[in-house]
XYZ file of C-alpha atoms in Angstrom:
472
model
C 48.796 61.162 45.651
C 45.611 63.042 46.301
C 46.512 66.409 44.763
C 45.299 66.357 41.086
C 47.921 68.971 39.976
C 50.784 66.848 41.385
C 49.332 63.652 40.223
C 49.052 64.878 36.665
C 52.570 66.374 36.823
C 54.019 63.122 38.226
C 52.401 61.006 35.537
C 53.545 63.478 32.784
C 57.156 63.443 33.887
C 57.228 59.698 34.442
C 56.281 59.274 30.824
C 58.748 61.889 29.724
C 61.591 60.162 31.561
C 60.744 56.537 30.979
C 58.756 56.625 27.809
C 60.323 59.379 25.698
C 62.626 59.059 22.814
C 65.619 59.460 25.060
C 64.806 56.104 26.670
C 63.784 54.172 23.714
C 65.579 50.890 22.839
C 67.035 52.509 19.769
C 68.417 55.385 21.782
C 69.964 53.065 24.397
C 71.677 51.134 21.718
C 73.503 54.270 20.406
C 74.910 55.259 23.917
C 78.064 54.266 25.542
C 77.121 51.540 28.074
C 77.214 51.867 30.933
C 77.306 55.651 31.251
C 80.113 56.987 33.614
C 79.272 56.903 37.283
C 75.726 56.016 36.599
C 73.204 55.155 39.303
C 70.193 52.923 38.868
C 67.312 54.295 36.901
C 64.934 56.567 38.769
C 62.836 54.112 40.937
C 60.987 56.031 43.519
C 60.392 59.739 44.299
C 59.141 61.127 47.454
C 57.403 64.550 47.333
C 56.702 66.849 50.262
C 54.844 70.216 49.948
C 55.023 72.358 53.029
C 52.009 74.451 52.108
C 49.829 72.117 50.091
C 46.491 73.109 48.361
C 44.076 71.494 46.029
C 43.856 74.739 44.091
C 47.142 76.545 44.670
C 47.286 80.128 43.470
C 49.689 81.033 40.624
C 50.764 84.685 40.680
C 53.853 86.914 40.986
C 54.154 86.020 44.670
C 54.063 82.161 44.129
C 57.040 80.429 45.814
C 58.697 78.393 42.967
C 61.637 77.185 44.948
C 62.459 73.443 45.463
C 65.071 71.077 46.812
C 65.865 67.875 44.844
C 68.092 65.116 46.168
C 68.956 61.903 44.323
C 70.344 58.835 45.861
C 72.877 56.350 44.396
C 70.080 53.777 44.073
C 67.978 56.064 41.909
C 65.536 57.152 44.599
C 64.711 60.914 44.864
C 63.195 63.269 47.249
C 61.578 66.557 46.435
C 60.628 69.247 48.922
C 58.932 72.573 48.049
C 56.711 75.225 49.528
C 54.085 74.928 46.656
C 53.070 72.562 44.008
C 54.605 74.677 41.381
C 58.084 74.254 43.009
C 57.504 70.493 42.733
C 56.750 70.869 39.024
C 60.016 72.758 38.497
C 61.831 69.981 40.439
C 60.273 67.174 38.257
C 61.372 69.183 35.178
C 64.998 69.326 36.563
C 64.715 65.531 37.242
C 63.670 64.888 33.683
C 66.761 66.908 32.612
C 69.030 64.768 34.685
C 67.468 61.478 33.830
C 65.799 61.761 30.513
C 68.852 61.631 28.318
C 70.489 58.500 29.663
C 67.531 56.989 31.584
C 69.616 56.960 34.685
C 71.089 59.464 37.038
C 74.758 60.136 36.414
C 77.110 61.301 39.239
C 74.699 60.560 41.953
C 74.154 61.362 44.835
C 73.010 64.816 43.781
C 71.499 67.652 45.888
C 69.948 70.616 44.284
C 68.465 73.762 45.876
C 67.025 76.002 43.351
C 64.851 79.094 42.987
C 64.293 81.787 40.305
C 65.880 85.149 40.328
C 62.775 86.896 38.833
C 59.131 86.132 39.418
C 58.216 87.205 35.816
C 59.912 85.049 33.075
C 57.821 85.383 30.002
C 57.365 84.391 26.427
C 55.126 86.618 24.199
C 53.330 84.950 21.319
C 51.368 86.685 18.524
C 48.320 84.834 17.182
C 47.011 87.867 15.146
C 49.619 88.030 12.381
C 49.609 84.310 11.961
C 46.952 82.164 13.626
C 48.339 79.626 15.990
C 46.073 76.520 16.548
C 45.239 75.449 20.067
C 47.351 72.305 19.944
C 50.327 74.426 18.824
C 49.895 76.814 21.707
C 49.880 73.901 24.091
C 53.127 72.775 22.402
C 54.548 76.174 23.039
C 53.516 75.873 26.713
C 55.322 72.600 26.953
C 58.631 74.126 25.575
C 58.155 76.999 28.153
C 57.829 74.583 30.946
C 60.966 72.751 29.755
C 62.912 75.984 30.243
C 61.061 77.146 33.405
C 59.407 80.099 31.827
C 56.196 80.964 33.819
C 54.236 83.783 31.939
C 52.621 83.341 28.511
C 52.080 86.815 27.316
C 49.354 86.184 24.578
C 49.063 89.031 21.979
C 45.788 87.653 20.786
C 44.601 90.245 18.284
C 46.019 93.171 16.178
C 45.179 94.965 12.975
C 45.466 91.878 10.792
C 42.864 89.690 12.756
C 40.802 89.349 15.796
C 40.567 85.570 16.597
C 39.504 85.975 20.290
C 36.135 84.572 21.039
C 33.528 86.190 23.223
C 30.083 85.224 24.238
C 29.032 88.825 24.776
C 30.535 90.125 21.509
C 30.645 87.160 19.161
C 30.817 89.489 16.162
C 34.449 90.428 17.002
C 35.777 87.030 16.036
C 33.031 86.217 13.543
C 33.950 89.289 11.407
C 37.576 89.840 12.596
C 39.217 86.418 12.309
C 41.119 85.427 9.210
C 38.612 82.480 8.844
C 35.783 81.900 11.227
C 35.465 79.614 13.053
C 38.581 77.716 11.902
C 41.001 80.479 12.679
C 39.470 81.736 15.924
C 39.426 80.703 19.620
C 36.178 79.817 21.228
C 35.638 80.763 24.850
C 36.129 77.103 25.652
C 39.428 77.182 23.817
C 40.550 80.153 25.777
C 39.695 78.429 29.121
C 41.401 75.228 27.934
C 44.671 77.022 27.202
C 44.645 78.743 30.611
C 44.034 75.378 32.360
C 46.732 73.652 30.281
C 49.236 76.266 31.265
C 48.254 76.358 34.865
C 48.887 72.668 35.190
C 52.505 73.343 34.076
C 53.041 76.272 36.311
C 52.525 78.925 33.671
C 50.271 82.044 33.883
C 48.448 83.261 30.863
C 48.450 87.085 30.524
C 46.191 88.165 27.628
C 46.671 91.304 25.513
C 44.147 93.327 23.523
C 45.977 96.371 22.147
C 44.232 99.780 22.548
C 43.501 102.279 21.224
C 45.579 101.316 18.064
C 46.919 98.092 16.836
C 43.583 96.621 16.781
C 40.920 95.117 14.517
C 38.044 96.229 16.574
C 36.402 97.929 13.706
C 35.651 94.704 11.828
C 33.112 93.535 14.410
C 32.441 96.787 16.280
C 32.889 99.630 13.841
C 30.768 101.949 15.976
C 33.608 102.207 18.605
C 36.257 103.190 16.053
C 36.954 106.411 14.330
C 34.538 106.493 11.467
C 35.490 109.490 9.487
C 39.293 109.469 9.534
C 42.093 107.658 7.816
C 42.295 104.672 10.287
C 39.346 102.386 10.514
C 40.544 100.243 13.353
C 41.610 102.799 15.943
C 39.293 103.171 18.867
C 37.800 106.724 19.202
C 38.937 108.185 22.543
C 36.299 110.833 22.212
C 33.328 108.302 22.226
C 31.997 107.503 25.663
C 30.580 104.273 24.326
C 34.158 102.993 23.862
C 34.815 102.848 27.544
C 31.401 101.078 28.268
C 32.290 98.516 25.633
C 35.826 97.886 26.814
C 34.681 97.538 30.400
C 31.898 94.939 29.417
C 34.380 93.016 27.103
C 37.218 92.951 29.648
C 34.934 91.971 32.367
C 33.975 88.876 30.505
C 37.669 88.131 29.606
C 38.711 88.683 33.340
C 36.589 85.713 34.231
C 38.290 83.601 31.434
C 41.766 84.597 32.171
C 42.196 84.589 36.036
C 45.780 85.998 36.002
C 46.278 89.170 38.039
C 47.647 90.986 35.056
C 45.878 92.412 32.048
C 47.824 93.822 29.109
C 46.354 96.557 27.008
C 49.224 97.532 24.710
C 49.080 101.272 24.089
C 51.987 101.445 21.715
C 52.633 102.857 18.232
C 49.463 104.989 18.071
C 49.236 106.929 14.761
C 48.149 110.230 15.878
C 47.161 111.178 12.366
C 44.170 108.760 13.024
C 42.927 111.454 15.323
C 43.738 114.651 13.369
C 42.470 113.288 10.024
C 39.031 112.878 11.596
C 36.826 115.987 11.452
C 34.719 114.688 14.295
C 37.671 113.843 16.588
C 39.496 117.112 15.691
C 36.411 119.162 16.576
C 36.070 117.448 19.895
C 39.771 118.093 20.643
C 39.257 121.780 19.935
C 36.051 121.963 21.965
C 37.845 120.354 24.970
C 41.187 122.055 24.682
C 43.102 118.906 23.803
C 46.001 120.254 21.945
C 47.410 117.275 20.058
C 47.183 113.449 19.527
C 49.668 112.889 22.512
C 47.324 114.718 24.798
C 44.451 112.817 23.498
C 46.223 109.524 24.204
C 46.657 110.805 27.875
C 42.992 111.481 27.956
C 42.224 107.997 26.658
C 44.277 106.305 29.337
C 42.858 108.540 32.067
C 39.333 107.292 31.058
C 40.555 103.626 30.947
C 41.820 104.221 34.510
C 38.674 105.781 35.600
C 35.973 103.843 33.761
C 37.369 100.502 32.445
C 39.720 99.125 35.102
C 37.552 99.548 38.192
C 36.014 96.268 39.111
C 38.259 94.139 36.884
C 40.678 93.431 39.808
C 43.530 93.454 37.483
C 47.071 95.092 37.383
C 47.364 96.923 34.090
C 50.331 96.323 31.802
C 51.286 98.387 28.802
C 54.093 98.641 26.193
C 56.451 101.385 27.171
C 58.287 103.034 24.296
C 61.181 105.494 24.335
C 58.716 108.318 24.058
C 57.329 107.293 27.328
C 53.768 106.805 26.179
C 51.408 105.763 27.787
C 52.577 108.042 30.621
C 52.657 106.205 33.925
C 50.798 108.984 35.711
C 47.786 108.317 33.424
C 47.623 104.660 34.534
C 46.133 103.050 37.679
C 48.507 102.818 40.631
C 50.503 99.626 40.464
C 50.677 99.413 36.693
C 53.643 98.050 34.875
C 55.464 99.051 31.611
C 57.049 96.579 29.247
C 60.162 98.358 27.992
C 60.330 97.176 24.410
C 62.789 99.659 22.802
C 65.762 100.900 24.731
C 66.718 99.246 28.066
C 68.041 102.597 29.093
C 64.402 103.747 29.331
C 63.941 101.551 32.535
C 65.145 104.105 35.098
C 62.775 106.848 33.633
C 59.732 104.441 33.662
C 60.489 103.433 37.263
C 61.084 106.954 38.524
C 57.652 107.929 37.002
C 55.932 105.387 39.244
C 55.682 102.058 37.311
C 57.156 98.724 37.704
C 58.910 97.382 34.665
C 59.278 94.147 32.564
C 62.182 94.149 30.103
C 61.759 92.745 26.552
C 63.570 95.112 24.295
C 66.899 93.208 23.934
C 64.958 89.806 23.647
C 62.991 90.337 20.492
C 63.218 86.965 18.835
C 62.379 88.032 15.371
C 65.263 90.490 15.194
C 68.708 89.851 13.706
C 70.477 92.422 16.016
C 68.311 92.431 19.163
C 69.536 95.005 21.600
C 72.109 96.090 19.151
C 74.037 92.848 19.433
C 75.875 92.016 16.182
C 77.099 88.671 15.065
C 77.980 86.949 11.785
C 76.094 83.741 12.469
C 72.336 83.561 13.137
C 72.924 80.694 15.565
C 74.974 82.956 17.702
C 72.255 85.681 18.325
C 71.314 83.887 21.652
C 74.691 85.011 23.041
C 73.709 88.627 22.893
C 70.500 87.890 24.637
C 72.182 85.793 27.311
C 74.602 88.723 28.141
C 71.786 91.129 28.814
C 71.781 92.212 32.517
C 68.197 93.536 33.548
C 69.762 95.598 36.285
C 72.176 97.486 34.142
C 71.856 101.310 34.686
C 69.570 100.801 37.694
C 70.221 102.025 41.286
C 69.679 99.534 44.081
C 66.240 101.017 44.877
C 65.234 101.006 41.273
C 66.051 97.328 40.983
C 63.199 96.504 43.306
C 60.762 97.633 40.568
C 61.946 95.119 37.948
C 59.470 92.321 37.821
C 61.452 90.281 35.309
C 61.560 90.110 31.599
C 60.213 88.283 28.506
C 61.304 87.168 25.023
C 58.909 88.295 22.257
C 57.994 86.343 19.183
C 56.239 88.658 16.901
C 54.556 86.780 14.024
C 54.721 88.894 10.914
C 57.169 86.409 9.488
C 56.643 83.401 11.692
C 53.996 80.770 11.897
C 53.536 77.300 13.363
C 55.807 75.896 10.735
C 58.959 77.586 11.758
C 58.230 78.945 15.373
C 60.318 76.379 17.077
C 63.436 77.016 15.057
C 63.242 80.750 15.474
C 62.068 81.115 19.015
C 62.647 78.235 21.268
C 66.530 78.140 21.649
C 66.864 81.854 22.015
C 63.874 81.908 24.526
C 65.761 79.156 26.557
C 68.780 81.523 26.791
C 66.599 84.272 28.007
C 64.957 81.879 30.504
C 68.282 81.096 32.118
C 69.170 84.673 32.364
C 65.973 85.317 34.260
C 66.081 82.192 36.459
C 69.875 81.915 37.336
C 71.665 84.092 39.847
C 73.073 87.401 38.641
C 76.670 86.030 38.812
C 76.011 83.265 36.326
C 77.277 84.978 33.105
C 79.913 82.847 31.482
C 78.812 82.382 27.858
C 81.082 79.342 27.138
C 79.589 77.490 30.118
C 76.072 78.561 29.060
C 76.729 77.183 25.532
C 77.423 73.777 26.903
C 74.186 73.829 28.865
C 72.194 75.261 26.045
C 73.550 72.685 23.532
C 72.385 69.925 25.889
C 69.048 71.515 26.329
C 68.539 71.907 22.562
C 69.296 68.219 22.165
C 66.916 67.406 24.995
C 64.191 69.403 23.266
C 64.842 67.943 19.998
C 64.446 64.449 21.551
C 61.093 65.685 22.811
C 60.040 66.496 19.354
C 60.775 70.310 19.496
C 62.518 71.676 16.364
C 64.743 73.935 18.433
C 67.558 75.607 16.623
C 71.135 74.102 17.012
C 73.731 76.629 18.149
C 76.997 74.796 17.397
C 78.402 71.607 15.835
C 77.592 68.490 17.906
C 75.774 65.192 17.717
C 72.306 64.540 19.130
C 70.501 61.217 19.129
C 67.589 62.912 17.423
C 69.751 63.226 14.410
C 69.479 59.515 13.692
C 66.304 58.521 15.450
């Protein structure tokens, strides 16, 4: 197999199926033998890619569909348009074979494709630092659920761990602990490569003009005489020069077509408490902090984004800020509060990604109420992204993402809090719109949780059952 991407994937999944915990001698001894209607163990697999490439592009237009057939003798055949469809097929094969080391109920034929092209998980490495090896672990769990966008909220008010060759002082002075709790440029590139090899795009986020720790390393671009030391100064022309230079460097490190710049929860008192900013607003007939935010995004559109060759993404709150008309054409808004905001955002000219009902750190995401924490996934699963949208508006929905904000989560408890619920969101974004039965989904999710547990992922259980990982 000459294609390195496929060779690596085939080796990875061969080991996952034949060499994982699920196929160990101890695991075999605990199973009923032989399994019902079991075929032979997977022996050979023929792979055909109709549009092969040694460096296939991975973007919102990538064809991720595949066909998988498994014979009674354990042989398999995979056909796909792209290498990334093959990777999804191998993941499905590992689901079928990895628990019993053989294919049950063969022959099997599967034709599969995702409903949405954007199926994301947001991680937050600013509130709690996530080591590189753990981010790779997260990427592996995403691949197991066929999520394909890692939205990486790299920095925030608490820390700036993002490395930069042009501006090393950002991480040197902004990280919790430098260099231990920071990402070098090589670290960033390595994570992008690791994700790409698993069919996952990495979309970076540096929040502006608020929610940042820019002032720790670059105080000259923040408001210096107000109440907020880490808010960028929209009235300072040097801010836009700096952002363009920094993001130009980052655009080379992160090749994804999307660049996320936040824009949410800007405290306008940061502007009005500054004599310098207030005077500039008076001199330029900017009536309030909301209008100054519009000015900021207009300057980002005019001075920062040109030449980056990126599609801009921002958080879109119920107040509609940032306003889509202030953003470059083709930008998208991540609707993170009320799902009912989606039609307004679309009608104002932006595509949308839905995340509001899928906040993994919340006890009542999207208003769903349940007695048991292990049942929260049910509310997430029952979210329909097209609710309240006309047929024409539905075409502007890119997909959705589960968000794991890290104020109260670190690498020690990430799996238990995030992985199972994110898997429920992943099925909602992959499966057809008609696949909605919660009881059926619970059976699949219980099996998937066990599968993840067998792979060493501490995914949360959702109901009483027995998994081999309980005794191995």
